[in-house]
C-alpha positions as CSV (number, residue, x, y, z in Angstrom):
1,M,-173.0,-46.7,-55.1
2,R,-170.9,-43.6,-54.5
3,T,-168.5,-43.1,-51.6
4,E,-166.0,-40.5,-50.7
5,L,-162.9,-42.7,-50.4
6,V,-162.6,-46.2,-51.9
7,V,-159.8,-48.4,-50.6
8,V,-158.6,-51.2,-52.8
9,G,-157.3,-54.0,-50.6
10,A,-158.3,-55.1,-47.1
11,G,-154.9,-56.1,-45.8
12,P,-153.1,-54.3,-43.0
13,A,-152.5,-51.1,-45.0
14,G,-156.0,-50.9,-46.4
15,L,-157.7,-51.5,-43.0
16,A,-155.4,-49.0,-41.2
17,A,-156.2,-46.4,-43.9
18,A,-159.9,-47.1,-43.9
19,L,-160.2,-46.8,-40.1
20,A,-158.1,-43.6,-40.0
21,A,-160.3,-41.9,-42.6
22,D,-163.5,-43.2,-41.1
23,A,-162.6,-41.9,-37.7
24,R,-162.4,-38.4,-39.3
25,G,-165.8,-38.5,-40.7
26,V,-165.1,-39.7,-44.3
27,R,-167.4,-42.2,-45.9
28,V,-165.1,-45.2,-46.8
29,T,-165.7,-48.3,-48.9
30,V,-163.1,-51.1,-48.9
31,V,-163.1,-53.6,-51.8
32,D,-161.1,-56.8,-51.7
33,A,-161.1,-60.1,-53.7
34,A,-161.0,-62.3,-50.7
35,D,-164.0,-63.6,-48.7
36,G,-163.0,-61.6,-45.6
37,P,-160.7,-58.9,-44.4
38,G,-157.1,-59.4,-43.4
39,G,-155.1,-59.8,-46.6
40,Q,-152.5,-62.5,-46.9
41,F,-150.8,-61.6,-43.6
42,Y,-154.1,-62.0,-41.6
43,R,-155.7,-64.6,-43.8
44,Q,-158.5,-66.3,-41.8
45,S,-159.8,-69.8,-42.1
46,A,-163.5,-70.4,-43.0
47,A,-165.8,-70.3,-40.0
48,E,-167.0,-73.8,-40.9
49,L,-163.5,-75.2,-40.1
50,N,-164.0,-74.3,-36.5
51,A,-160.3,-73.4,-35.8
52,R,-159.9,-73.7,-32.1
53,R,-156.7,-71.6,-31.8
54,P,-156.4,-69.5,-35.0
55,Q,-153.9,-67.2,-33.3
56,A,-151.4,-70.1,-33.3
57,L,-151.0,-69.5,-37.1
58,H,-150.5,-65.8,-36.9
59,H,-147.9,-63.2,-35.9
60,Q,-149.1,-60.0,-34.2
61,W,-152.5,-61.5,-33.4
62,R,-153.5,-58.7,-31.0
63,T,-153.0,-56.2,-33.8
64,W,-155.4,-58.1,-35.9
65,E,-157.9,-58.2,-33.1
66,R,-157.7,-54.4,-32.9
67,L,-158.2,-54.0,-36.6
68,R,-161.1,-56.5,-36.7
69,D,-162.9,-55.0,-33.8
70,G,-162.3,-51.5,-35.1
71,L,-163.7,-52.4,-38.4
72,A,-166.9,-53.9,-36.8
73,A,-167.4,-50.7,-34.8
74,S,-166.8,-48.3,-37.7
75,G,-168.9,-47.0,-40.5
76,V,-166.6,-48.6,-43.1
77,R,-168.4,-50.5,-45.8
78,L,-166.5,-53.7,-46.7
79,L,-167.2,-55.3,-50.1
80,T,-165.6,-58.8,-50.3
81,G,-165.4,-61.0,-53.3
82,H,-164.7,-58.0,-55.6
83,H,-161.9,-58.7,-58.0
84,V,-160.8,-55.2,-59.2
85,W,-159.5,-55.2,-62.8
86,T,-159.1,-51.4,-63.4
87,V,-159.7,-48.0,-62.0
88,T,-160.7,-45.1,-64.3
89,G,-161.5,-41.4,-63.9
90,E,-160.0,-38.2,-62.8
91,P,-159.6,-36.2,-59.5
92,G,-163.0,-36.0,-57.8
93,S,-164.6,-38.8,-59.9
94,F,-163.1,-42.2,-59.9
95,T,-164.7,-45.6,-60.9
96,V,-163.5,-48.9,-59.5
97,H,-164.4,-51.8,-61.9
98,A,-164.7,-55.2,-60.3
99,L,-165.8,-58.7,-61.1
100,L,-168.1,-60.8,-58.9
101,G,-169.4,-64.3,-58.8
102,P,-167.8,-67.8,-58.8
103,G,-166.7,-67.3,-62.4
104,Q,-165.7,-63.7,-61.9
105,D,-168.1,-62.7,-64.7
106,E,-170.5,-60.3,-63.0
107,P,-169.7,-56.6,-63.3
108,A,-169.7,-54.2,-60.4
109,T,-168.6,-50.6,-60.0
110,V,-167.9,-48.3,-57.1
111,H,-167.7,-44.5,-57.6
112,A,-165.6,-42.4,-55.4
113,D,-164.0,-39.0,-54.9
114,A,-160.6,-40.4,-54.1
115,V,-158.8,-43.7,-54.3
116,L,-156.4,-45.4,-51.9
117,L,-154.4,-48.3,-53.4
118,A,-153.4,-51.0,-50.9
119,T,-152.9,-53.8,-53.4
120,G,-150.1,-55.6,-51.7
121,S,-147.6,-57.8,-53.5
122,H,-147.2,-61.2,-55.3
123,E,-144.5,-63.8,-54.9
124,H,-141.1,-63.8,-56.6
125,V,-140.2,-67.4,-57.6
126,L,-137.2,-68.3,-59.8
127,P,-137.3,-71.5,-61.9
128,F,-135.1,-74.5,-61.5
129,P,-135.3,-78.0,-63.0
130,G,-138.3,-79.9,-61.6
131,W,-140.1,-76.9,-60.2
132,T,-143.4,-77.7,-62.1
133,L,-143.8,-81.1,-60.3
134,P,-146.8,-81.6,-58.1
135,G,-145.7,-81.1,-54.5
136,V,-143.7,-78.0,-55.3
137,V,-145.5,-74.9,-54.0
138,T,-144.7,-71.3,-53.4
139,A,-143.8,-70.3,-49.9
140,G,-146.8,-67.9,-49.8
141,G,-149.1,-70.5,-51.3
142,A,-148.1,-73.0,-48.6
143,Q,-148.8,-70.4,-45.9
144,A,-152.2,-69.6,-47.5
145,M,-153.1,-73.3,-47.4
146,L,-152.2,-73.5,-43.7
147,K,-153.9,-70.3,-42.6
148,G,-156.9,-70.4,-44.9
149,G,-157.6,-74.1,-45.2
150,L,-155.9,-75.5,-42.0
151,V,-154.1,-78.0,-44.3
152,V,-150.5,-78.8,-45.1
153,P,-149.5,-80.1,-48.6
154,G,-147.5,-83.0,-47.4
155,R,-145.8,-84.9,-44.5
156,V,-142.2,-84.2,-45.1
157,A,-141.2,-80.7,-46.4
158,V,-138.2,-78.7,-47.5
159,V,-138.5,-74.9,-47.3
160,A,-136.1,-73.1,-49.6
161,G,-135.2,-69.9,-51.3
162,T,-134.4,-66.7,-49.6
163,G,-136.0,-64.0,-47.4
164,P,-137.8,-63.6,-44.1
165,L,-141.0,-65.3,-45.4
166,L,-139.3,-68.7,-45.2
167,L,-139.2,-68.5,-41.3
168,P,-143.0,-68.4,-40.6
169,V,-143.6,-71.0,-43.4
170,A,-141.1,-73.4,-41.8
171,T,-142.3,-72.9,-38.3
172,G,-145.9,-73.1,-39.4
173,F,-145.4,-76.4,-41.1
174,A,-143.6,-77.8,-38.1
175,A,-146.3,-76.6,-35.7
176,A,-148.9,-78.3,-37.9
177,G,-147.2,-81.7,-37.7
178,T,-145.2,-81.7,-41.0
179,R,-141.7,-82.8,-40.6
180,V,-139.5,-80.0,-42.0
181,S,-136.2,-81.7,-42.9
182,A,-134.4,-78.5,-43.9
183,L,-134.7,-74.8,-44.2
184,V,-132.5,-74.0,-47.3
185,E,-131.5,-70.3,-47.3
186,S,-129.3,-69.0,-50.1
187,A,-128.2,-66.0,-48.0
188,G,-125.3,-66.5,-45.6
189,P,-124.6,-65.2,-42.0
190,R,-122.0,-62.7,-43.3
191,Q,-124.6,-61.1,-45.7
192,V,-127.0,-60.6,-42.8
193,A,-124.2,-59.4,-40.4
194,R,-123.3,-56.6,-42.8
195,H,-126.7,-55.0,-42.1
196,A,-126.9,-55.8,-38.4
197,R,-127.4,-52.2,-37.3
198,A,-130.3,-51.6,-39.6
199,L,-131.9,-54.9,-38.7
200,A,-131.5,-54.5,-34.9
201,G,-135.2,-54.0,-34.4
202,K,-135.9,-57.3,-36.2
203,L,-133.6,-59.3,-34.0
204,P,-136.2,-60.3,-31.3
205,E,-138.6,-61.5,-34.0
206,G,-135.8,-63.5,-35.7
207,A,-134.7,-65.0,-32.4
208,G,-138.2,-66.1,-31.7
209,Y,-138.4,-68.0,-35.1
210,A,-134.9,-69.4,-34.5
211,A,-136.0,-70.8,-31.1
212,R,-139.0,-72.5,-32.7
213,L,-136.9,-74.0,-35.5
214,L,-134.6,-75.5,-32.8
215,R,-137.5,-76.8,-30.8
216,H,-138.8,-78.6,-33.9
217,R,-135.3,-79.7,-34.9
218,V,-135.4,-78.0,-38.3
219,H,-132.0,-78.1,-39.9
220,L,-130.8,-74.8,-41.3
221,L,-128.7,-74.9,-44.5
222,A,-127.4,-71.4,-44.9
223,R,-125.8,-70.3,-48.2
224,H,-127.4,-73.3,-50.0
225,T,-129.9,-73.5,-52.8
226,V,-132.1,-76.0,-54.5
227,V,-130.5,-77.4,-57.7
228,R,-133.2,-79.8,-58.8
229,A,-136.5,-81.2,-57.7
230,H,-136.9,-85.0,-58.4
231,G,-139.9,-87.2,-59.2
232,D,-142.1,-88.5,-62.0
233,D,-145.7,-88.0,-61.2
234,R,-145.0,-85.9,-58.1
235,L,-142.1,-84.7,-55.9
236,T,-140.0,-87.3,-54.2
237,G,-137.0,-85.3,-53.2
238,V,-134.7,-82.4,-53.9
239,T,-131.0,-81.9,-54.5
240,V,-129.5,-78.9,-52.7
241,A,-125.9,-77.6,-52.9
242,A,-123.8,-75.0,-51.2
243,L,-123.0,-71.6,-52.8
244,D,-119.6,-69.8,-52.8
245,T,-119.3,-66.1,-51.9
246,D,-120.0,-65.1,-55.5
247,G,-123.2,-67.1,-55.7
248,H,-121.9,-70.0,-57.8
249,I,-122.6,-73.7,-56.9
250,R,-119.7,-75.3,-55.1
251,R,-118.8,-78.5,-56.8
252,G,-119.1,-81.7,-54.8
253,T,-121.5,-80.2,-52.2
254,G,-124.7,-81.6,-53.6
255,R,-126.9,-83.6,-51.3
256,Y,-130.3,-85.3,-51.8
257,L,-133.1,-84.6,-49.4
258,P,-136.2,-86.9,-49.6
259,C,-139.5,-85.0,-49.3
260,D,-143.0,-84.8,-50.7
261,T,-143.3,-81.0,-50.4
262,L,-141.1,-78.2,-51.4
263,A,-142.1,-74.7,-50.4
264,V,-139.9,-72.2,-52.3
265,G,-139.8,-68.4,-52.6
266,H,-137.4,-65.6,-53.3
267,G,-139.3,-62.7,-51.7
268,L,-142.2,-60.5,-52.9
269,L,-142.8,-58.1,-55.7
270,P,-145.1,-55.0,-55.4
271,Q,-148.5,-55.2,-57.1
272,T,-148.6,-52.1,-59.2
273,D,-151.0,-52.8,-62.0
274,L,-153.8,-50.5,-60.9
275,A,-151.4,-47.7,-60.0
276,D,-149.8,-47.9,-63.4
277,G,-153.1,-47.8,-65.1
278,L,-154.0,-44.6,-63.2
279,G,-150.7,-43.0,-64.4
280,C,-149.0,-43.1,-61.1
281,H,-145.2,-42.7,-61.3
282,L,-143.2,-45.9,-60.6
283,D,-139.7,-46.0,-59.2
284,G,-138.5,-49.4,-60.5
285,P,-141.0,-51.9,-59.2
286,T,-142.7,-49.7,-56.6
287,V,-145.2,-46.9,-56.6
288,T,-143.7,-43.5,-55.8
289,V,-145.3,-41.6,-52.9
290,D,-144.6,-38.5,-51.0
291,A,-144.6,-38.0,-47.2
292,E,-148.4,-38.2,-47.1
293,Q,-148.4,-41.4,-49.2
294,R,-149.8,-39.5,-52.2
295,T,-149.0,-40.7,-55.6
296,S,-148.2,-38.5,-58.6
297,A,-151.8,-38.9,-59.8
298,P,-154.0,-36.3,-58.1
299,G,-156.6,-37.9,-55.8
300,V,-154.8,-41.2,-55.6
301,W,-152.9,-42.5,-52.5
302,A,-151.0,-45.7,-52.1
303,A,-149.8,-47.6,-49.0
304,G,-148.4,-50.9,-48.0
305,E,-146.3,-53.2,-50.2
306,A,-147.3,-51.6,-53.5
307,T,-144.9,-48.8,-52.3
308,G,-142.2,-51.2,-51.2
309,V,-142.3,-54.6,-49.5
310,G,-141.5,-54.2,-45.8
311,G,-144.0,-56.3,-43.8
312,A,-147.2,-55.7,-41.9
313,A,-146.0,-53.2,-39.4
314,L,-144.7,-50.9,-42.1
315,A,-148.0,-51.3,-44.1
316,L,-150.0,-50.3,-41.0
317,A,-147.9,-47.2,-40.5
318,E,-148.2,-46.2,-44.2
319,G,-151.9,-46.9,-44.2
320,H,-152.6,-44.8,-41.1
321,I,-150.7,-41.9,-42.7
322,A,-152.5,-42.3,-46.0
323,G,-155.9,-42.5,-44.4
324,R,-155.4,-39.3,-42.4
325,S,-154.0,-37.4,-45.3
326,A,-156.9,-38.5,-47.6
327,A,-159.5,-37.5,-45.0
328,A,-158.0,-34.1,-44.5
329,R,-157.8,-33.3,-48.2
330,L,-161.3,-34.6,-48.9
331,R,-162.5,-32.1,-46.3
332,G,-160.5,-29.3,-48.0
333,T,-158.0,-28.8,-45.2
334,E,-154.3,-29.1,-45.1
335,P,-153.1,-32.3,-43.3
336,D,-151.2,-31.8,-40.1
337,P,-148.1,-34.2,-40.1
338,A,-147.8,-33.7,-36.4
339,G,-150.9,-35.8,-35.9
340,W,-149.2,-38.9,-37.5
341,A,-145.6,-38.2,-36.2
342,P,-145.3,-41.6,-34.4
343,A,-146.4,-43.4,-37.5
344,A,-144.0,-41.4,-39.6
345,R,-141.1,-42.3,-37.3
346,T,-142.1,-46.0,-37.4
347,R,-142.3,-45.8,-41.2
348,E,-138.8,-44.4,-41.6
349,A,-137.3,-47.0,-39.3
350,L,-139.0,-49.9,-41.0
351,R,-138.2,-48.6,-44.5
352,T,-134.6,-48.6,-43.4
353,A,-134.9,-52.2,-42.1
354,A,-136.7,-53.3,-45.3
355,A,-133.9,-51.9,-47.5
356,A,-131.4,-53.9,-45.4
357,L,-133.5,-57.1,-45.7
358,D,-133.6,-56.6,-49.5
359,A,-129.8,-56.3,-49.6
360,A,-129.2,-59.2,-47.2
361,F,-131.6,-61.7,-48.8
362,A,-131.0,-61.1,-52.5
363,P,-131.5,-64.1,-54.7
364,P,-128.3,-65.9,-55.8
365,A,-126.4,-63.9,-58.4
366,H,-125.9,-66.8,-60.8
367,W,-129.2,-68.6,-60.4
368,A,-129.8,-68.5,-64.2
369,A,-126.8,-70.7,-64.9
370,Q,-128.4,-73.6,-63.0
371,V,-131.5,-73.6,-65.2
372,T,-131.3,-76.2,-67.9
373,D,-132.7,-75.5,-71.4
374,D,-135.5,-78.0,-71.0
375,T,-136.8,-76.3,-67.8
376,V,-140.2,-74.7,-68.3
377,V,-140.0,-71.0,-67.4
378,C,-143.4,-69.6,-68.5
379,R,-145.8,-72.2,-67.1
380,C,-148.9,-70.7,-68.7
381,E,-147.5,-71.0,-72.2
382,E,-145.0,-73.8,-71.5
383,V,-142.1,-71.8,-72.8
384,T,-138.7,-73.3,-71.9
385,A,-135.5,-71.7,-70.8
386,G,-133.9,-72.8,-74.0
387,A,-136.5,-70.9,-76.1
388,V,-135.9,-67.8,-74.1
389,R,-132.1,-68.1,-74.6
390,E,-132.6,-68.7,-78.3
391,A,-134.7,-65.6,-78.6
392,A,-132.0,-63.5,-76.9
393,D,-128.8,-65.1,-78.2
394,G,-130.0,-66.4,-81.5
395,L,-132.6,-63.9,-82.6
396,G,-131.2,-60.8,-81.0
397,A,-134.0,-60.0,-78.5
398,G,-132.7,-57.2,-76.3
399,D,-135.7,-56.7,-74.0
400,V,-138.4,-58.7,-72.2
401,R,-141.1,-57.5,-74.6
402,T,-139.3,-58.7,-77.7
403,V,-138.7,-62.1,-76.0
404,K,-142.4,-62.2,-75.2
405,L,-143.3,-61.6,-78.8
406,L,-140.9,-64.3,-80.1
407,T,-141.7,-67.0,-77.5
408,R,-145.1,-66.1,-75.9
409,A,-143.5,-66.1,-72.5
410,G,-145.7,-63.9,-70.3
411,M,-148.8,-64.0,-72.6
412,G,-150.7,-66.5,-70.4
413,W,-153.2,-66.2,-67.6
414,C,-150.8,-64.6,-65.1
415,Q,-149.5,-62.1,-67.7
416,G,-145.9,-62.5,-66.7
417,R,-146.4,-62.0,-62.9
418,M,-144.7,-65.4,-62.2
419,C,-142.2,-65.5,-65.0
420,A,-141.3,-61.9,-66.1
421,T,-138.2,-61.5,-63.8
422,A,-137.1,-65.1,-64.6
423,V,-137.4,-64.4,-68.4
424,A,-135.4,-61.2,-67.9
425,G,-132.6,-63.0,-66.0
426,L,-132.3,-65.8,-68.5
427,A,-132.3,-63.4,-71.5
428,G,-129.8,-61.0,-69.8
429,C,-132.4,-58.1,-70.1
430,H,-133.1,-55.4,-67.6
431,S,-136.2,-56.4,-65.6
432,V,-138.9,-53.7,-65.6
433,P,-142.5,-54.1,-64.4
434,P,-144.7,-55.0,-67.4
435,R,-147.4,-52.5,-68.3
436,R,-150.9,-54.0,-68.2
437,T,-154.1,-52.2,-69.2
438,L,-156.1,-54.7,-67.2
439,A,-155.1,-55.9,-63.8
440,R,-156.7,-59.3,-64.3
441,P,-158.4,-61.3,-67.1
442,V,-161.8,-59.9,-68.0
443,P,-164.6,-61.5,-70.1
444,L,-165.1,-59.8,-73.4
445,G,-168.8,-59.3,-72.7
446,I,-167.9,-57.2,-69.7
447,L,-165.5,-55.1,-71.7
448,A,-168.2,-54.5,-74.3
449,G,-170.6,-53.6,-71.5
450,T,-168.3,-51.0,-70.0
451,A,-167.5,-49.3,-73.3
452,P,-169.9,-46.4,-72.6
453,D,-168.3,-46.0,-69.2
454,R,-165.0,-45.0,-70.8
455,A,-166.7,-41.8,-72.0
456,G,-167.8,-40.8,-68.6
457,P,-166.6,-42.1,-65.3
458,D,-169.9,-41.3,-63.5
459,R,-171.9,-43.8,-65.6
460,A,-172.3,-47.3,-64.1
461,V,-171.3,-50.5,-65.6
462,S,-173.9,-52.5,-67.5
463,G,-175.6,-54.7,-65.0
464,G,-176.0,-52.1,-62.2
465,P,-173.9,-50.6,-59.4
466,V,-172.6,-52.6,-56.5
467,S,-175.3,-51.3,-54.3
468,G,-178.1,-53.1,-56.1
469,Q,-180.3,-55.6,-54.4
470,S,-179.6,-58.8,-56.3
471,P,-178.7,-61.9,-54.2
472,S,-175.2,-62.1,-55.7
473,E,-174.5,-58.5,-54.9
474,Q,-175.8,-58.9,-51.4
475,A,-173.6,-61.9,-51.0
476,S,-170.6,-59.9,-52.0
477,T,-171.3,-57.6,-49.0
478,G,-171.4,-60.5,-46.5
479,G,-175.1,-61.1,-47.0
480,L,-176.1,-57.6,-45.6
481,P,-178.6,-55.6,-47.6
482,S,-177.0,-52.6,-49.2
483,D,-179.2,-50.1,-47.4
484,R,-178.1,-51.2,-43.9
485,P,-177.0,-48.2,-41.9
486,P,-173.4,-48.0,-40.7
487,R,-172.7,-49.7,-37.4
488,G,-171.9,-47.5,-34.3
489,R,-169.3,-44.9,-35.3
490,L,-167.1,-44.2,-32.4
491,S,-167.7,-40.9,-30.6
492,R,-165.0,-38.3,-30.9
493,D,-164.4,-38.6,-27.1
494,Q,-163.2,-42.2,-27.6
495,N,-159.8,-43.3,-28.8
496,P,-160.4,-44.6,-32.3
497,P,-159.3,-48.2,-32.9
498,E,-156.8,-47.0,-35.5
499,A,-155.0,-44.7,-33.1
500,F,-151.3,-45.1,-33.8
501,E,-149.0,-45.2,-30.8
502,E,-145.3,-45.0,-31.1
503,G,-143.8,-48.5,-30.7
504,S,-147.0,-50.3,-31.4
505,P,-147.0,-53.0,-34.2
């Protein structure tokens, strides 16, 4: 199959971009690994679960309804269950390589004139003694269980770490019937107050979460952190302690909190593997974009949390701008920034707020000092903190790559996504995004089958293009035959569902 614009990612940024481009006459295909659109923010439960009030689990539900209905009325083609592992090509001729099937072992390709990356982010979790116990989950993982499976991992929970994500996780747990004994936030009121002006627009949202926490009697422990998780076969409780103004543990402040669930997280990190593989310039952990959301690689746009973590509203604004820019340039015309001026104003305000949130909710400065030598840091390869420290202090490793070669930390299934920043912190190295040729594990047979494709991006992967008629490929498009015509494109006299109004979410 060939399309004009392929969007990788069906979260808020990807959907906003796809609808903006579709409304301007561009043929758009969206590919995503999930079973349906929405991304992590708008993750939906399976229809078989018969959720009676799915909106109770979501923020900005009306925005999701507009995106969902706009997608249904558009000509956008959505390919779910497509796990993208690389994008190859050059301006005017790109190929998106994906894996299909339960075992992710069936190849598929989509050819496009331009690429828009809306790949989102992954969680940032720092290790501590006991963090590998059953019952310890990431904050985002807990939220995914609740939204996608309508289940909670336990009866009594502690939510800990730092960042705004902890608030919806704690309130979601409480609303679902789990007793949340404490919300343990390492940031303190003074840290947040320093950025009060930039965060003024976030105050109503924060006040809403605070009211729900009070209603459910969730105890907030500000400027505290988890010191250790306890248990043998599974989690039975955690020890938390207060932090001083420098981020050190205050002696004598430790307290034990019994629980069977600990949801922990320290923010999010941009997902930049595909952008890096395409040669896009990275500014630290984020993809660099211009005012049109164009990357440094011609023909490639990026939007959403890959360009900087800032929430769904920022992702929507960036996606809208990127979609309009891509549509204009694919038609050979110069984009008119006046057409997306409201979105641009929203983008600038929310980027300022995102920077303030990053500064206010930074992880504790001295977290590494609390990690004991026997704590597993790289869970895939079972590398301990002691081994990482020995590589740095005893063997002279001065960067994460050398630590990796000496210890195998980061060589496992996740390729360092979960442990790279922790390894850098323990080794005293500068943390830089690891460069990966492949964005996810790929069977060797598929790599062998795609060898001819490297010589020419217009040639399809062995096994046929995505638009084939095999049952598995039809299933990947929601069971629709590949030659089904697009559903009712909106007339140009109607307001497109993606229309961005100033002040809208």
